[in-house]
PDB file of N, CA and C in Angstrom:
ATOM      1  N   MET H   7      18.502 187.344  44.226  1.00 75.00           N
ATOM      2  CA  MET H   7      19.104 188.413  44.992  1.00 75.00           C
ATOM      3  C   MET H   7      19.152 189.671  44.120  1.00 75.00           C
ATOM      4  N   SER H   8      18.754 190.792  44.684  1.00 81.00           N
ATOM      5  CA  SER H   8      18.730 192.034  43.922  1.00 81.00           C
ATOM      6  C   SER H   8      20.149 192.565  43.707  1.00 81.00           C
ATOM      7  N   SER H   9      20.284 193.451  42.743  1.00 81.00           N
ATOM      8  CA  SER H   9      21.605 194.020  42.477  1.00 81.00           C
ATOM      9  C   SER H   9      22.078 194.872  43.658  1.00 81.00           C
ATOM     10  N   THR H  10      21.148 195.468  44.393  1.00 84.00           N
ATOM     11  CA  THR H  10      21.515 196.232  45.590  1.00 84.00           C
ATOM     12  C   THR H  10      22.104 195.306  46.642  1.00 84.00           C
ATOM     13  N   ASP H  11      21.486 194.138  46.840  1.00 88.00           N
ATOM     14  CA  ASP H  11      22.016 193.163  47.800  1.00 88.00           C
ATOM     15  C   ASP H  11      23.405 192.689  47.389  1.00 88.00           C
ATOM     16  N   LYS H  12      23.596 192.466  46.092  1.00 90.00           N
ATOM     17  CA  LYS H  12      24.904 192.032  45.599  1.00 90.00           C
ATOM     18  C   LYS H  12      25.956 193.098  45.860  1.00 90.00           C
ATOM     19  N   MET H  13      25.618 194.356  45.562  1.00 90.00           N
ATOM     20  CA  MET H  13      26.566 195.449  45.803  1.00 90.00           C
ATOM     21  C   MET H  13      26.874 195.575  47.295  1.00 90.00           C
ATOM     22  N   ASP H  14      25.861 195.424  48.134  1.00 93.00           N
ATOM     23  CA  ASP H  14      26.081 195.499  49.585  1.00 93.00           C
ATOM     24  C   ASP H  14      27.062 194.426  50.040  1.00 93.00           C
ATOM     25  N   ARG H  15      26.912 193.223  49.512  1.00 95.00           N
ATOM     26  CA  ARG H  15      27.841 192.136  49.865  1.00 95.00           C
ATOM     27  C   ARG H  15      29.265 192.453  49.422  1.00 95.00           C
ATOM     28  N   ILE H  16      29.379 193.024  48.243  1.00 95.00           N
ATOM     29  CA  ILE H  16      30.709 193.366  47.717  1.00 95.00           C
ATOM     30  C   ILE H  16      31.359 194.433  48.595  1.00 95.00           C
ATOM     31  N   PHE H  17      30.623 195.511  48.871  1.00 95.00           N
ATOM     32  CA  PHE H  17      31.186 196.580  49.694  1.00 95.00           C
ATOM     33  C   PHE H  17      31.504 196.089  51.104  1.00 95.00           C
ATOM     34  N   LYS H  18      30.655 195.239  51.642  1.00 96.00           N
ATOM     35  CA  LYS H  18      30.909 194.685  52.974  1.00 96.00           C
ATOM     36  C   LYS H  18      32.180 193.824  52.960  1.00 96.00           C
ATOM     37  N   ALA H  19      32.345 193.041  51.911  1.00 97.00           N
ATOM     38  CA  ALA H  19      33.543 192.198  51.796  1.00 97.00           C
ATOM     39  C   ALA H  19      34.796 193.058  51.655  1.00 97.00           C
ATOM     40  N   LEU H  20      34.693 194.141  50.907  1.00 96.00           N
ATOM     41  CA  LEU H  20      35.844 195.013  50.687  1.00 96.00           C
ATOM     42  C   LEU H  20      36.162 195.898  51.886  1.00 96.00           C
ATOM     43  N   ALA H  21      35.270 195.947  52.858  1.00 97.00           N
ATOM     44  CA  ALA H  21      35.481 196.798  54.043  1.00 97.00           C
ATOM     45  C   ALA H  21      36.615 196.287  54.921  1.00 97.00           C
ATOM     46  N   SER H  22      36.951 195.021  54.815  1.00 98.00           N
ATOM     47  CA  SER H  22      37.992 194.439  55.661  1.00 98.00           C
ATOM     48  C   SER H  22      39.366 194.560  55.007  1.00 98.00           C
ATOM     49  N   PRO H  23      40.348 195.120  55.735  1.00 97.00           N
ATOM     50  CA  PRO H  23      41.703 195.199  55.183  1.00 97.00           C
ATOM     51  C   PRO H  23      42.300 193.820  54.865  1.00 97.00           C
ATOM     52  N   VAL H  24      41.973 192.824  55.670  1.00 98.00           N
ATOM     53  CA  VAL H  24      42.497 191.473  55.424  1.00 98.00           C
ATOM     54  C   VAL H  24      41.949 190.934  54.109  1.00 98.00           C
ATOM     55  N   ARG H  25      40.664 191.135  53.878  1.00 98.00           N
ATOM     56  CA  ARG H  25      40.067 190.634  52.635  1.00 98.00           C
ATOM     57  C   ARG H  25      40.601 191.379  51.417  1.00 98.00           C
ATOM     58  N   ARG H  26      40.838 192.684  51.564  1.00 98.00           N
ATOM     59  CA  ARG H  26      41.433 193.425  50.446  1.00 98.00           C
ATOM     60  C   ARG H  26      42.841 192.916  50.165  1.00 98.00           C
ATOM     61  N   GLU H  27      43.575 192.593  51.219  1.00 98.00           N
ATOM     62  CA  GLU H  27      44.924 192.060  51.036  1.00 98.00           C
ATOM     63  C   GLU H  27      44.882 190.671  50.385  1.00 98.00           C
ATOM     64  N   LEU H  28      43.887 189.870  50.754  1.00 98.00           N
ATOM     65  CA  LEU H  28      43.721 188.569  50.098  1.00 98.00           C
ATOM     66  C   LEU H  28      43.476 188.754  48.600  1.00 98.00           C
ATOM     67  N   LEU H  29      42.627 189.707  48.259  1.00 98.00           N
ATOM     68  CA  LEU H  29      42.363 189.978  46.844  1.00 98.00           C
ATOM     69  C   LEU H  29      43.634 190.448  46.134  1.00 98.00           C
ATOM     70  N   ASP H  30      44.437 191.264  46.818  1.00 97.00           N
ATOM     71  CA  ASP H  30      45.702 191.692  46.235  1.00 97.00           C
ATOM     72  C   ASP H  30      46.609 190.496  45.944  1.00 97.00           C
ATOM     73  N   CYS H  31      46.593 189.520  46.838  1.00 97.00           N
ATOM     74  CA  CYS H  31      47.407 188.310  46.640  1.00 97.00           C
ATOM     75  C   CYS H  31      46.955 187.523  45.410  1.00 97.00           C
ATOM     76  N   LEU H  32      45.698 187.657  45.050  1.00 98.00           N
ATOM     77  CA  LEU H  32      45.134 186.882  43.942  1.00 98.00           C
ATOM     78  C   LEU H  32      45.110 187.645  42.624  1.00 98.00           C
ATOM     79  N   LYS H  33      45.519 188.909  42.632  1.00 96.00           N
ATOM     80  CA  LYS H  33      45.337 189.720  41.423  1.00 96.00           C
ATOM     81  C   LYS H  33      46.163 189.243  40.238  1.00 96.00           C
ATOM     82  N   ASP H  34      47.330 188.659  40.495  1.00 95.00           N
ATOM     83  CA  ASP H  34      48.174 188.217  39.378  1.00 95.00           C
ATOM     84  C   ASP H  34      47.993 186.744  39.029  1.00 95.00           C
ATOM     85  N   ASP H  35      47.818 185.920  40.063  1.00 97.00           N
ATOM     86  CA  ASP H  35      47.699 184.477  39.849  1.00 97.00           C
ATOM     87  C   ASP H  35      46.796 183.868  40.909  1.00 97.00           C
ATOM     88  N   PRO H  36      46.115 182.767  40.569  1.00 98.00           N
ATOM     89  CA  PRO H  36      45.365 182.039  41.600  1.00 98.00           C
ATOM     90  C   PRO H  36      46.335 181.461  42.637  1.00 98.00           C
ATOM     91  N   GLN H  37      45.841 181.283  43.843  1.00 97.00           N
ATOM     92  CA  GLN H  37      46.654 180.744  44.931  1.00 97.00           C
ATOM     93  C   GLN H  37      45.879 179.634  45.634  1.00 97.00           C
ATOM     94  N   THR H  38      46.601 178.676  46.146  1.00 98.00           N
ATOM     95  CA  THR H  38      45.946 177.661  46.972  1.00 98.00           C
ATOM     96  C   THR H  38      45.625 178.288  48.324  1.00 98.00           C
ATOM     97  N   THR H  39      44.679 177.693  49.015  1.00 97.00           N
ATOM     98  CA  THR H  39      44.348 178.179  50.350  1.00 97.00           C
ATOM     99  C   THR H  39      45.556 178.062  51.269  1.00 97.00           C
ATOM    100  N   GLY H  40      46.316 176.982  51.137  1.00 97.00           N
ATOM    101  CA  GLY H  40      47.521 176.803  51.942  1.00 97.00           C
ATOM    102  C   GLY H  40      48.533 177.918  51.713  1.00 97.00           C
ATOM    103  N   ALA H  41      48.725 178.306  50.451  1.00 97.00           N
ATOM    104  CA  ALA H  41      49.665 179.386  50.135  1.00 97.00           C
ATOM    105  C   ALA H  41      49.184 180.704  50.721  1.00 97.00           C
ATOM    106  N   LEU H  42      47.885 180.941  50.669  1.00 98.00           N
ATOM    107  CA  LEU H  42      47.339 182.169  51.254  1.00 98.00           C
ATOM    108  C   LEU H  42      47.532 182.179  52.767  1.00 98.00           C
ATOM    109  N   CYS H  43      47.324 181.035  53.397  1.00 97.00           N
ATOM    110  CA  CYS H  43      47.517 180.938  54.846  1.00 97.00           C
ATOM    111  C   CYS H  43      48.960 181.257  55.223  1.00 97.00           C
ATOM    112  N   GLU H  44      49.905 180.821  54.419  1.00 97.00           N
ATOM    113  CA  GLU H  44      51.322 181.098  54.681  1.00 97.00           C
ATOM    114  C   GLU H  44      51.624 182.589  54.586  1.00 97.00           C
ATOM    115  N   ARG H  45      50.881 183.294  53.757  1.00 96.00           N
ATOM    116  CA  ARG H  45      51.110 184.734  53.588  1.00 96.00           C
ATOM    117  C   ARG H  45      50.521 185.559  54.729  1.00 96.00           C
ATOM    118  N   PHE H  46      49.712 184.908  55.569  1.00 97.00           N
ATOM    119  CA  PHE H  46      49.081 185.580  56.710  1.00 97.00           C
ATOM    120  C   PHE H  46      49.407 184.810  57.990  1.00 97.00           C
ATOM    121  N   PRO H  47      50.666 184.826  58.415  1.00 96.00           N
ATOM    122  CA  PRO H  47      51.069 184.025  59.578  1.00 96.00           C
ATOM    123  C   PRO H  47      50.379 184.436  60.887  1.00 96.00           C
ATOM    124  N   ALA H  48      49.887 185.661  60.961  1.00 96.00           N
ATOM    125  CA  ALA H  48      49.211 186.109  62.186  1.00 96.00           C
ATOM    126  C   ALA H  48      47.805 185.516  62.311  1.00 96.00           C
ATOM    127  N   LEU H  49      47.293 184.944  61.213  1.00 97.00           N
ATOM    128  CA  LEU H  49      45.940 184.381  61.216  1.00 97.00           C
ATOM    129  C   LEU H  49      46.003 182.862  61.145  1.00 97.00           C
ATOM    130  N   ASP H  50      45.076 182.207  61.836  1.00 96.00           N
ATOM    131  CA  ASP H  50      45.027 180.757  61.699  1.00 96.00           C
ATOM    132  C   ASP H  50      44.246 180.399  60.427  1.00 96.00           C
ATOM    133  N   ARG H  51      44.367 179.161  60.014  1.00 96.00           N
ATOM    134  CA  ARG H  51      43.750 178.694  58.768  1.00 96.00           C
ATOM    135  C   ARG H  51      42.230 178.923  58.763  1.00 96.00           C
ATOM    136  N   CYS H  52      41.601 178.699  59.901  1.00 97.00           N
ATOM    137  CA  CYS H  52      40.149 178.871  60.005  1.00 97.00           C
ATOM    138  C   CYS H  52      39.742 180.317  59.710  1.00 97.00           C
ATOM    139  N   THR H  53      40.515 181.267  60.215  1.00 98.00           N
ATOM    140  CA  THR H  53      40.206 182.678  59.993  1.00 98.00           C
ATOM    141  C   THR H  53      40.384 183.044  58.522  1.00 98.00           C
ATOM    142  N   VAL H  54      41.449 182.571  57.911  1.00 98.00           N
ATOM    143  CA  VAL H  54      41.655 182.821  56.477  1.00 98.00           C
ATOM    144  C   VAL H  54      40.497 182.234  55.677  1.00 98.00           C
ATOM    145  N   MET H  55      40.080 181.036  56.023  1.00 97.00           N
ATOM    146  CA  MET H  55      38.947 180.390  55.335  1.00 97.00           C
ATOM    147  C   MET H  55      37.664 181.207  55.501  1.00 97.00           C
ATOM    148  N   GLN H  56      37.447 181.764  56.696  1.00 98.00           N
ATOM    149  CA  GLN H  56      36.252 182.589  56.914  1.00 98.00           C
ATOM    150  C   GLN H  56      36.281 183.824  56.012  1.00 98.00           C
ATOM    151  N   HIS H  57      37.446 184.456  55.897  1.00 98.00           N
ATOM    152  CA  HIS H  57      37.563 185.620  55.013  1.00 98.00           C
ATOM    153  C   HIS H  57      37.328 185.215  53.556  1.00 98.00           C
ATOM    154  N   LEU H  58      37.883 184.081  53.154  1.00 98.00           N
ATOM    155  CA  LEU H  58      37.665 183.610  51.786  1.00 98.00           C
ATOM    156  C   LEU H  58      36.188 183.317  51.526  1.00 98.00           C
ATOM    157  N   LYS H  59      35.490 182.813  52.524  1.00 98.00           N
ATOM    158  CA  LYS H  59      34.053 182.516  52.385  1.00 98.00           C
ATOM    159  C   LYS H  59      33.259 183.807  52.146  1.00 98.00           C
ATOM    160  N   VAL H  60      33.607 184.872  52.870  1.00 98.00           N
ATOM    161  CA  VAL H  60      32.936 186.166  52.663  1.00 98.00           C
ATOM    162  C   VAL H  60      33.198 186.658  51.244  1.00 98.00           C
ATOM    163  N   LEU H  61      34.441 186.540  50.795  1.00 98.00           N
ATOM    164  CA  LEU H  61      34.784 186.961  49.434  1.00 98.00           C
ATOM    165  C   LEU H  61      34.068 186.113  48.386  1.00 98.00           C
ATOM    166  N   GLU H  62      33.929 184.841  48.683  1.00 97.00           N
ATOM    167  CA  GLU H  62      33.218 183.937  47.768  1.00 97.00           C
ATOM    168  C   GLU H  62      31.735 184.303  47.692  1.00 97.00           C
ATOM    169  N   LYS H  63      31.115 184.581  48.830  1.00 96.00           N
ATOM    170  CA  LYS H  63      29.687 184.965  48.840  1.00 96.00           C
ATOM    171  C   LYS H  63      29.454 186.272  48.097  1.00 96.00           C
ATOM    172  N   ALA H  64      30.470 187.144  48.094  1.00 97.00           N
ATOM    173  CA  ALA H  64      30.372 188.407  47.364  1.00 97.00           C
ATOM    174  C   ALA H  64      30.755 188.237  45.895  1.00 97.00           C
ATOM    175  N   ASP H  65      31.095 187.013  45.490  1.00 97.00           N
ATOM    176  CA  ASP H  65      31.486 186.665  44.122  1.00 97.00           C
ATOM    177  C   ASP H  65      32.807 187.328  43.711  1.00 97.00           C
ATOM    178  N   LEU H  66      33.629 187.678  44.707  1.00 98.00           N
ATOM    179  CA  LEU H  66      34.931 188.268  44.425  1.00 98.00           C
ATOM    180  C   LEU H  66      36.010 187.204  44.264  1.00 98.00           C
ATOM    181  N   VAL H  67      35.748 186.023  44.808  1.00 98.00           N
ATOM    182  CA  VAL H  67      36.674 184.904  44.693  1.00 98.00           C
ATOM    183  C   VAL H  67      35.897 183.691  44.202  1.00 98.00           C
ATOM    184  N   ILE H  68      36.488 182.998  43.254  1.00 97.00           N
ATOM    185  CA  ILE H  68      35.925 181.748  42.750  1.00 97.00           C
ATOM    186  C   ILE H  68      36.960 180.672  43.062  1.00 97.00           C
ATOM    187  N   PHE H  69      36.502 179.561  43.602  1.00 96.00           N
ATOM    188  CA  PHE H  69      37.478 178.520  43.912  1.00 96.00           C
ATOM    189  C   PHE H  69      37.260 177.311  43.026  1.00 96.00           C
ATOM    190  N   GLN H  70      38.350 176.572  42.871  1.00 95.00           N
ATOM    191  CA  GLN H  70      38.341 175.361  42.058  1.00 95.00           C
ATOM    192  C   GLN H  70      39.133 174.300  42.809  1.00 95.00           C
ATOM    193  N   ARG H  71      38.579 173.129  42.912  1.00 95.00           N
ATOM    194  CA  ARG H  71      39.288 172.027  43.574  1.00 95.00           C
ATOM    195  C   ARG H  71      40.095 171.257  42.541  1.00 95.00           C
ATOM    196  N   LYS H  72      41.354 171.018  42.903  1.00 95.00           N
ATOM    197  CA  LYS H  72      42.235 170.170  42.093  1.00 95.00           C
ATOM    198  C   LYS H  72      42.841 169.178  43.069  1.00 95.00           C
ATOM    199  N   GLY H  73      42.317 167.973  43.065  1.00 95.00           N
ATOM    200  CA  GLY H  73      42.766 166.975  44.032  1.00 95.00           C
ATOM    201  C   GLY H  73      42.417 167.435  45.435  1.00 95.00           C
ATOM    202  N   ARG H  74      43.406 167.486  46.298  1.00 94.00           N
ATOM    203  CA  ARG H  74      43.178 167.912  47.680  1.00 94.00           C
ATOM    204  C   ARG H  74      43.321 169.417  47.855  1.00 94.00           C
ATOM    205  N   GLU H  75      43.716 170.105  46.794  1.00 95.00           N
ATOM    206  CA  GLU H  75      43.959 171.537  46.898  1.00 95.00           C
ATOM    207  C   GLU H  75      42.745 172.344  46.456  1.00 95.00           C
ATOM    208  N   ARG H  76      42.590 173.458  47.107  1.00 96.00           N
ATOM    209  CA  ARG H  76      41.547 174.418  46.740  1.00 96.00           C
ATOM    210  C   ARG H  76      42.268 175.629  46.161  1.00 96.00           C
ATOM    211  N   TRP H  77      42.055 175.906  44.884  1.00 98.00           N
ATOM    212  CA  TRP H  77      42.660 177.043  44.209  1.00 98.00           C
ATOM    213  C   TRP H  77      41.677 178.201  44.198  1.00 98.00           C
ATOM    214  N   ASN H  78      42.130 179.343  44.670  1.00 98.00           N
ATOM    215  CA  ASN H  78      41.298 180.542  44.757  1.00 98.00           C
ATOM    216  C   ASN H  78      41.676 181.490  43.627  1.00 98.00           C
ATOM    217  N   HIS H  79      40.665 181.920  42.881  1.00 98.00           N
ATOM    218  CA  HIS H  79      40.853 182.808  41.735  1.00 98.00           C
ATOM    219  C   HIS H  79      40.122 184.118  42.004  1.00 98.00           C
ATOM    220  N   LEU H  80      40.747 185.216  41.656  1.00 98.00           N
ATOM    221  CA  LEU H  80      40.090 186.514  41.730  1.00 98.00           C
ATOM    222  C   LEU H  80      39.051 186.602  40.622  1.00 98.00           C
ATOM    223  N   ASN H  81      37.855 187.048  40.969  1.00 97.00           N
ATOM    224  CA  ASN H  81      36.842 187.351  39.970  1.00 97.00           C
ATOM    225  C   ASN H  81      36.799 188.880  39.864  1.00 97.00           C
ATOM    226  N   PRO H  82      37.376 189.463  38.814  1.00 95.00           N
ATOM    227  CA  PRO H  82      37.462 190.918  38.723  1.00 95.00           C
ATOM    228  C   PRO H  82      36.162 191.609  38.306  1.00 95.00           C
ATOM    229  N   LEU H  83      35.161 190.847  37.869  1.00 95.00           N
ATOM    230  CA  LEU H  83      33.943 191.471  37.352  1.00 95.00           C
ATOM    231  C   LEU H  83      33.193 192.323  38.378  1.00 95.00           C
ATOM    232  N   PRO H  84      33.009 191.869  39.624  1.00 94.00           N
ATOM    233  CA  PRO H  84      32.319 192.741  40.579  1.00 94.00           C
ATOM    234  C   PRO H  84      33.069 194.055  40.833  1.00 94.00           C
ATOM    235  N   ILE H  85      34.389 193.999  40.831  1.00 91.00           N
ATOM    236  CA  ILE H  85      35.175 195.218  41.027  1.00 91.00           C
ATOM    237  C   ILE H  85      35.001 196.136  39.816  1.00 91.00           C
ATOM    238  N   ARG H  86      34.957 195.537  38.647  1.00 91.00           N
ATOM    239  CA  ARG H  86      34.724 196.324  37.423  1.00 91.00           C
ATOM    240  C   ARG H  86      33.352 196.994  37.469  1.00 91.00           C
ATOM    241  N   HIS H  87      32.349 196.279  37.964  1.00 88.00           N
ATOM    242  CA  HIS H  87      31.004 196.860  38.073  1.00 88.00           C
ATOM    243  C   HIS H  87      30.999 198.044  39.038  1.00 88.00           C
ATOM    244  N   ILE H  88      31.755 197.945  40.131  1.00 87.00           N
ATOM    245  CA  ILE H  88      31.867 199.060  41.072  1.00 87.00           C
ATOM    246  C   ILE H  88      32.513 200.250  40.363  1.00 87.00           C
ATOM    247  N   HIS H  89      33.563 199.977  39.625  1.00 85.00           N
ATOM    248  CA  HIS H  89      34.223 201.050  38.888  1.00 85.00           C
ATOM    249  C   HIS H  89      33.256 201.710  37.914  1.00 85.00           C
ATOM    250  N   ASP H  90      32.562 200.897  37.136  1.00 88.00           N
ATOM    251  CA  ASP H  90      31.650 201.436  36.126  1.00 88.00           C
ATOM    252  C   ASP H  90      30.512 202.237  36.752  1.00 88.00           C
ATOM    253  N   ARG H  91      30.037 201.778  37.900  1.00 84.00           N
ATOM    254  CA  ARG H  91      28.879 202.416  38.538  1.00 84.00           C
ATOM    255  C   ARG H  91      29.267 203.611  39.399  1.00 84.00           C
ATOM    256  N   TRP H  92      30.354 203.502  40.146  1.00 80.00           N
ATOM    257  CA  TRP H  92      30.659 204.512  41.157  1.00 80.00           C
ATOM    258  C   TRP H  92      31.874 205.360  40.831  1.00 80.00           C
ATOM    259  N   ILE H  93      32.928 204.773  40.337  1.00 81.00           N
ATOM    260  CA  ILE H  93      34.173 205.511  40.181  1.00 81.00           C
ATOM    261  C   ILE H  93      34.241 206.221  38.832  1.00 81.00           C
ATOM    262  N   GLY H  94      33.971 205.493  37.770  1.00 79.00           N
ATOM    263  CA  GLY H  94      34.079 206.053  36.426  1.00 79.00           C
ATOM    264  C   GLY H  94      33.307 207.340  36.221  1.00 79.00           C
ATOM    265  N   PRO H  95      32.004 207.367  36.518  1.00 75.00           N
ATOM    266  CA  PRO H  95      31.233 208.599  36.297  1.00 75.00           C
ATOM    267  C   PRO H  95      31.743 209.781  37.135  1.00 75.00           C
ATOM    268  N   HIS H  96      32.140 209.508  38.379  1.00 77.00           N
ATOM    269  CA  HIS H  96      32.642 210.589  39.231  1.00 77.00           C
ATOM    270  C   HIS H  96      33.993 211.095  38.737  1.00 77.00           C
ATOM    271  N   ALA H  97      34.844 210.190  38.310  1.00 77.00           N
ATOM    272  CA  ALA H  97      36.148 210.590  37.785  1.00 77.00           C
ATOM    273  C   ALA H  97      35.981 211.387  36.502  1.00 77.00           C
ATOM    274  N   GLU H  98      35.059 210.969  35.656  1.00 79.00           N
ATOM    275  CA  GLU H  98      34.820 211.680  34.403  1.00 79.00           C
ATOM    276  C   GLU H  98      34.349 213.100  34.674  1.00 79.00           C
ATOM    277  N   ARG H  99      33.462 213.233  35.630  1.00 81.00           N
ATOM    278  CA  ARG H  99      32.961 214.563  35.997  1.00 81.00           C
ATOM    279  C   ARG H  99      34.104 215.431  36.524  1.00 81.00           C
ATOM    280  N   ALA H 100      34.958 214.868  37.377  1.00 79.00           N
ATOM    281  CA  ALA H 100      36.083 215.621  37.933  1.00 79.00           C
ATOM    282  C   ALA H 100      37.049 216.044  36.828  1.00 79.00           C
ATOM    283  N   VAL H 101      37.313 215.167  35.882  1.00 76.00           N
ATOM    284  CA  VAL H 101      38.219 215.498  34.776  1.00 76.00           C
ATOM    285  C   VAL H 101      37.612 216.605  33.924  1.00 76.00           C
ATOM    286  N   THR H 102      36.327 216.538  33.693  1.00 82.00           N
ATOM    287  CA  THR H 102      35.649 217.580  32.917  1.00 82.00           C
ATOM    288  C   THR H 102      35.759 218.929  33.625  1.00 82.00           C
ATOM    289  N   MET H 103      35.559 218.930  34.948  1.00 83.00           N
ATOM    290  CA  MET H 103      35.666 220.171  35.711  1.00 83.00           C
ATOM    291  C   MET H 103      37.092 220.723  35.666  1.00 83.00           C
ATOM    292  N   LEU H 104      38.088 219.847  35.799  1.00 81.00           N
ATOM    293  CA  LEU H 104      39.481 220.290  35.732  1.00 81.00           C
ATOM    294  C   LEU H 104      39.826 220.831  34.347  1.00 81.00           C
ATOM    295  N   ASP H 105      39.300 220.208  33.312  1.00 79.00           N
ATOM    296  CA  ASP H 105      39.543 220.677  31.954  1.00 79.00           C
ATOM    297  C   ASP H 105      38.937 222.063  31.765  1.00 79.00           C
ATOM    298  N   ARG H 106      37.728 222.246  32.305  1.00 85.00           N
ATOM    299  CA  ARG H 106      37.072 223.560  32.213  1.00 85.00           C
ATOM    300  C   ARG H 106      37.882 224.615  32.970  1.00 85.00           C
ATOM    301  N   LEU H 107      38.370 224.257  34.166  1.00 84.00           N
ATOM    302  CA  LEU H 107      39.167 225.181  34.954  1.00 84.00           C
ATOM    303  C   LEU H 107      40.455 225.560  34.211  1.00 84.00           C
ATOM    304  N   LYS H 108      41.097 224.575  33.615  1.00 84.00           N
ATOM    305  CA  LYS H 108      42.324 224.824  32.848  1.00 84.00           C
ATOM    306  C   LYS H 108      42.032 225.780  31.702  1.00 84.00           C
ATOM    307  N   SER H 109      40.953 225.532  30.992  1.00 85.00           N
ATOM    308  CA  SER H 109      40.588 226.410  29.863  1.00 85.00           C
ATOM    309  C   SER H 109      40.309 227.822  30.348  1.00 85.00           C
ATOM    310  N   ASP H 110      39.614 227.965  31.475  1.00 82.00           N
ATOM    311  CA  ASP H 110      39.302 229.292  32.015  1.00 82.00           C
ATOM    312  C   ASP H 110      40.576 230.026  32.430  1.00 82.00           C
ATOM    313  N   LEU H 111      41.510 229.292  33.047  1.00 86.00           N
ATOM    314  CA  LEU H 111      42.753 229.903  33.506  1.00 86.00           C
ATOM    315  C   LEU H 111      43.663 230.317  32.356  1.00 86.00           C
ATOM    316  N   GLU H 112      43.626 229.542  31.287  1.00 88.00           N
ATOM    317  CA  GLU H 112      44.452 229.853  30.127  1.00 88.00           C
ATOM    318  C   GLU H 112      43.867 230.968  29.290  1.00 88.00           C
ATOM    319  N   GLY H 113      42.603 231.283  29.537  1.00 78.00           N
ATOM    320  CA  GLY H 113      41.964 232.426  28.877  1.00 78.00           C
ATOM    321  C   GLY H 113      41.302 232.058  27.627  1.00 78.00           C
TER     322      GLY H 113
END
């Protein structure tokens, strides 16, 4: 799979507010699928599993089986790659422009 395809999967996965909220739930600690389902009472278990599958295909979630439980872990690397590729360079440019503006205004 090309890096463009991987990025497309990541952005597509992040397009859903439910999936972003699932990732927020996983940012501090891994959670079981059952615990995640409890945090989304408006969704049935099947729907939560479908969202987790999309996140897994985008490599944003890694799961581990422990007995009968499925533990879902956030994989922060794809998000870091987005930051490095898209956010960091643009933010750096904006900061440079603001610094230049400040210097010009101060004389």
